[in-house]
């Protein structure tokens, strides 16, 4: 076993002559890849407040409020697992490739959802809900139900 | 006889990034005995299995460790798949092999950096971590995450990797490998590195075997044992030769890991062009009923997953025996009689991941 002197000096001199390996953020940014899991975004127009993402999110980061008609995500709890995107029946969630800017305060991003759920007891004067076409609604209407979906759902897509 | 003193080492220590506490009984700068204590970061993940759907538990299994994350997720899936009698598609098996080897490379490169840091070689530390970024980029481009791959699922893989990307990876790997040679030469040849590693933390072949060492610890003491030889995923179609060193000291363990990095590059060069076409996952119906032990080779050594299902979506029992856990008794043996100043290096050469050990 032969010991050689100055092996590290050569590596160090090489680093000295090389361009910096780091990126001068925020002036320049590392490119994101198509596959990068950055953050969750919602197309709120398509959402029917079915609560599936809320129930299936492993960290409980999503809170869907049917009475207040909002979809909210706590980005500090979200682990970018992509599960909500996989299970959303209306395909309105997407995993964007870029990261969100760091937060200065702990809060949830609340998105109002312009969806009118069908009334449990339709009043005579009420106009019919325009987008009550989801077959999931009848099933999801049961209050307080926190059951998981059957396991084969997650492998469906 | 000299006085005996007890020096607490960890859980917060400048060179040790892991929360393990050792009470070192010292006599004249020599360690007589080391008494470990654990449990600073116990997370109760094994209990969580009773509350999570078995498919969703994959996300938790992946997060047992932040370094060998993929193999944890994959090992859990493999155990559940065996209980359910699923034969996953070929392409998924090959992709799993690819990701396992990528995680081995990035874990070993990270460890080399930490080792350099432990013996005070900051420049080498940074050089290792800079090169590791190249591997992390490949991991991010293929799986979407830098360290948490999020690609394992019961029944295959959660995402497919396009063929053109698979064809592009070998060039990226070759670039990293070329640069890595200069760095690993430093570990192999440098005078000061050898002074810190050679003959330090000796573990004899018998001790390694008897105390249940796993992975590079065991192989550096001359025992040719590698769970990849069991042929899980696509390893039954790849020739894997266990990398063995005879010296049993810190330097031997370093050499085993360095040679394993190059071996993983070779395996990847074989795997990438041979990934067969086809689907990457399958539909799963029903729930696991029965029990199984899965054994996989992680960068740190052999890991064991025990899964017991009762026919419902919620598993009865899940247990992980992580490699660090198995390597603690040999570590205590190695610490007996060593110099106090060598303790950080010796602890690091088991590649400790205390968070894994405390699931
Ligand atoms: S799963 Fe999709 S449709 Fe249902 S509440 Fe969530 S975002 Fe809306
Ligand atoms: S990505 Fe995962 S953790 Fe984040 S909101 Fe979706 S399901 Fe929850």
Short mmCIF file of N, CA and C in Angstrom, two decimals, chain B residues 34-101:
data_model
loop_
_atom_site.label_atom_id
_atom_site.label_comp_id
_atom_site.label_asym_id
_atom_site.label_seq_id
_atom_site.Cartn_x
_atom_site.Cartn_y
_atom_site.Cartn_z
N UNK B 34 -18.08 1.43 26.46
CA UNK B 34 -19.04 2.42 25.97
C UNK B 34 -20.44 1.91 26.26
N UNK B 35 -21.24 2.76 26.90
CA UNK B 35 -22.61 2.35 27.23
C UNK B 35 -23.57 3.24 26.44
N UNK B 36 -24.31 2.67 25.51
CA UNK B 36 -25.16 3.50 24.67
C UNK B 36 -26.51 3.77 25.32
N UNK B 37 -27.13 4.89 24.98
CA UNK B 37 -28.55 5.04 25.30
C UNK B 37 -29.26 5.63 24.09
N UNK B 38 -30.48 5.21 23.93
CA UNK B 38 -31.27 5.50 22.73
C UNK B 38 -32.55 6.17 23.08
N UNK B 39 -33.33 6.42 22.06
CA UNK B 39 -34.72 6.79 22.27
C UNK B 39 -34.96 8.28 22.23
N UNK B 40 -33.99 9.06 21.76
CA UNK B 40 -34.18 10.51 21.71
C UNK B 40 -35.18 10.91 20.63
N UNK B 41 -35.27 10.10 19.61
CA UNK B 41 -36.14 10.50 18.50
C UNK B 41 -37.07 9.37 18.09
N UNK B 42 -37.54 8.63 19.06
CA UNK B 42 -38.46 7.53 18.72
C UNK B 42 -39.75 8.11 18.14
N UNK B 43 -40.20 7.53 17.03
CA UNK B 43 -41.35 8.10 16.35
C UNK B 43 -42.59 7.21 16.34
N UNK B 44 -42.44 5.98 16.78
CA UNK B 44 -43.61 5.10 16.85
C UNK B 44 -44.19 4.74 15.50
N UNK B 45 -43.34 4.62 14.48
CA UNK B 45 -43.86 4.35 13.14
C UNK B 45 -44.47 2.95 13.04
N UNK B 46 -43.93 2.02 13.82
CA UNK B 46 -44.43 0.65 13.69
C UNK B 46 -45.86 0.54 14.21
N UNK B 47 -46.21 1.41 15.14
CA UNK B 47 -47.56 1.40 15.69
C UNK B 47 -48.54 2.01 14.69
N UNK B 48 -48.04 2.98 13.94
CA UNK B 48 -48.91 3.70 12.99
C UNK B 48 -49.54 2.77 11.97
N UNK B 49 -48.92 1.61 11.75
CA UNK B 49 -49.41 0.72 10.71
C UNK B 49 -50.84 0.28 11.01
N UNK B 50 -51.21 0.31 12.29
CA UNK B 50 -52.57 -0.12 12.64
C UNK B 50 -53.60 0.93 12.27
N UNK B 51 -53.12 2.16 11.98
CA UNK B 51 -54.08 3.24 11.72
C UNK B 51 -54.12 3.64 10.26
N UNK B 52 -53.18 3.12 9.45
CA UNK B 52 -53.08 3.56 8.06
C UNK B 52 -53.41 2.40 7.14
N UNK B 53 -54.13 2.71 6.11
CA UNK B 53 -54.37 1.76 5.05
C UNK B 53 -53.01 1.21 4.58
N UNK B 54 -52.95 -0.10 4.28
CA UNK B 54 -51.62 -0.67 4.00
C UNK B 54 -50.98 -0.09 2.75
N UNK B 55 -51.77 0.40 1.79
CA UNK B 55 -51.14 1.02 0.62
C UNK B 55 -50.56 2.38 0.99
N UNK B 56 -51.27 3.10 1.85
CA UNK B 56 -50.78 4.43 2.23
C UNK B 56 -49.61 4.36 3.20
N UNK B 57 -49.43 3.23 3.85
CA UNK B 57 -48.31 3.12 4.78
C UNK B 57 -46.97 3.19 4.04
N UNK B 58 -46.99 2.95 2.73
CA UNK B 58 -45.76 3.06 1.95
C UNK B 58 -45.11 4.42 2.15
N UNK B 59 -45.95 5.47 2.21
CA UNK B 59 -45.39 6.82 2.39
C UNK B 59 -44.63 6.92 3.71
N UNK B 60 -45.17 6.25 4.73
CA UNK B 60 -44.50 6.32 6.03
C UNK B 60 -43.25 5.45 6.01
N UNK B 61 -43.36 4.26 5.40
CA UNK B 61 -42.20 3.37 5.34
C UNK B 61 -41.05 4.07 4.63
N UNK B 62 -41.37 4.84 3.58
CA UNK B 62 -40.31 5.54 2.85
C UNK B 62 -39.63 6.57 3.72
N UNK B 63 -40.35 7.06 4.70
CA UNK B 63 -39.79 8.14 5.52
C UNK B 63 -39.16 7.63 6.80
N UNK B 64 -38.95 6.33 6.90
CA UNK B 64 -38.22 5.81 8.07
C UNK B 64 -36.83 6.44 8.08
N UNK B 65 -36.23 6.57 6.90
CA UNK B 65 -34.89 7.14 6.81
C UNK B 65 -34.88 8.19 5.70
N UNK B 66 -34.08 9.21 5.89
CA UNK B 66 -33.99 10.24 4.87
C UNK B 66 -32.91 9.96 3.85
N UNK B 67 -32.16 8.87 4.02
CA UNK B 67 -31.08 8.57 3.08
C UNK B 67 -31.40 7.32 2.29
N UNK B 68 -31.71 6.23 3.01
CA UNK B 68 -32.06 5.02 2.24
C UNK B 68 -33.57 4.94 2.11
N UNK B 69 -34.20 6.09 1.85
CA UNK B 69 -35.66 6.11 1.84
C UNK B 69 -36.25 5.12 0.85
N UNK B 70 -35.68 5.06 -0.34
CA UNK B 70 -36.33 4.26 -1.37
C UNK B 70 -36.37 2.79 -0.97
N UNK B 71 -35.26 2.30 -0.42
CA UNK B 71 -35.21 0.87 -0.13
C UNK B 71 -36.15 0.53 1.03
N UNK B 72 -36.39 1.49 1.93
CA UNK B 72 -37.38 1.23 2.97
C UNK B 72 -38.76 1.05 2.37
N UNK B 73 -39.14 1.98 1.48
CA UNK B 73 -40.45 1.88 0.85
C UNK B 73 -40.56 0.60 0.04
N UNK B 74 -39.51 0.33 -0.70
CA UNK B 74 -39.51 -0.85 -1.56
C UNK B 74 -39.56 -2.14 -0.73
N UNK B 75 -38.84 -2.17 0.39
CA UNK B 75 -38.83 -3.37 1.23
C UNK B 75 -40.19 -3.64 1.81
N UNK B 76 -40.85 -2.57 2.24
CA UNK B 76 -42.19 -2.73 2.78
C UNK B 76 -43.12 -3.27 1.70
N UNK B 77 -43.04 -2.66 0.50
CA UNK B 77 -43.91 -3.10 -0.59
C UNK B 77 -43.63 -4.55 -0.94
N UNK B 78 -42.34 -4.88 -0.96
CA UNK B 78 -41.97 -6.24 -1.32
C UNK B 78 -42.55 -7.25 -0.32
N UNK B 79 -42.52 -6.90 0.97
CA UNK B 79 -43.07 -7.80 1.98
C UNK B 79 -44.57 -7.95 1.78
N UNK B 80 -45.28 -6.81 1.56
CA UNK B 80 -46.73 -6.88 1.39
C UNK B 80 -47.07 -7.66 0.12
N UNK B 81 -46.30 -7.41 -0.95
CA UNK B 81 -46.57 -8.12 -2.21
C UNK B 81 -46.41 -9.62 -2.03
N UNK B 82 -45.39 -10.02 -1.28
CA UNK B 82 -45.20 -11.46 -1.09
C UNK B 82 -46.35 -12.05 -0.29
N UNK B 83 -46.81 -11.32 0.74
CA UNK B 83 -47.94 -11.82 1.52
C UNK B 83 -49.17 -11.98 0.62
N UNK B 84 -49.36 -11.02 -0.29
CA UNK B 84 -50.54 -11.06 -1.14
C UNK B 84 -50.34 -11.93 -2.37
N UNK B 85 -49.14 -12.46 -2.53
CA UNK B 85 -48.88 -13.32 -3.69
C UNK B 85 -48.85 -12.58 -5.01
N UNK B 86 -48.41 -11.33 -5.01
CA UNK B 86 -48.38 -10.56 -6.25
C UNK B 86 -47.04 -10.74 -6.96
N UNK B 87 -47.08 -10.86 -8.25
CA UNK B 87 -45.85 -10.88 -9.05
C UNK B 87 -45.83 -9.57 -9.82
N UNK B 88 -44.95 -8.65 -9.43
CA UNK B 88 -45.01 -7.32 -10.04
C UNK B 88 -44.38 -7.36 -11.43
N UNK B 89 -44.76 -6.41 -12.31
CA UNK B 89 -44.23 -6.43 -13.69
C UNK B 89 -42.71 -6.32 -13.73
N UNK B 90 -42.13 -6.87 -14.78
CA UNK B 90 -40.67 -6.89 -14.93
C UNK B 90 -40.07 -5.49 -14.91
N UNK B 91 -40.72 -4.58 -15.65
CA UNK B 91 -40.16 -3.23 -15.72
C UNK B 91 -40.06 -2.61 -14.34
N UNK B 92 -41.07 -2.85 -13.52
CA UNK B 92 -41.04 -2.30 -12.16
C UNK B 92 -39.86 -2.86 -11.39
N UNK B 93 -39.60 -4.16 -11.58
CA UNK B 93 -38.48 -4.77 -10.86
C UNK B 93 -37.16 -4.10 -11.25
N UNK B 94 -36.99 -3.85 -12.54
CA UNK B 94 -35.73 -3.26 -12.99
C UNK B 94 -35.61 -1.81 -12.54
N UNK B 95 -36.74 -1.08 -12.57
CA UNK B 95 -36.69 0.31 -12.09
C UNK B 95 -36.36 0.33 -10.60
N UNK B 96 -36.93 -0.61 -9.86
CA UNK B 96 -36.62 -0.67 -8.42
C UNK B 96 -35.14 -0.92 -8.21
N UNK B 97 -34.57 -1.79 -9.03
CA UNK B 97 -33.14 -2.06 -8.91
C UNK B 97 -32.34 -0.80 -9.21
N UNK B 98 -32.76 -0.07 -10.25
CA UNK B 98 -32.05 1.16 -10.61
C UNK B 98 -32.07 2.15 -9.45
N UNK B 99 -33.27 2.35 -8.88
CA UNK B 99 -33.35 3.33 -7.79
C UNK B 99 -32.58 2.86 -6.56
N UNK B 100 -32.60 1.55 -6.30
CA UNK B 100 -31.84 1.05 -5.14
C UNK B 100 -30.36 1.37 -5.31
N UNK B 101 -29.84 1.15 -6.50
CA UNK B 101 -28.41 1.38 -6.69
C UNK B 101 -28.09 2.87 -6.67
#
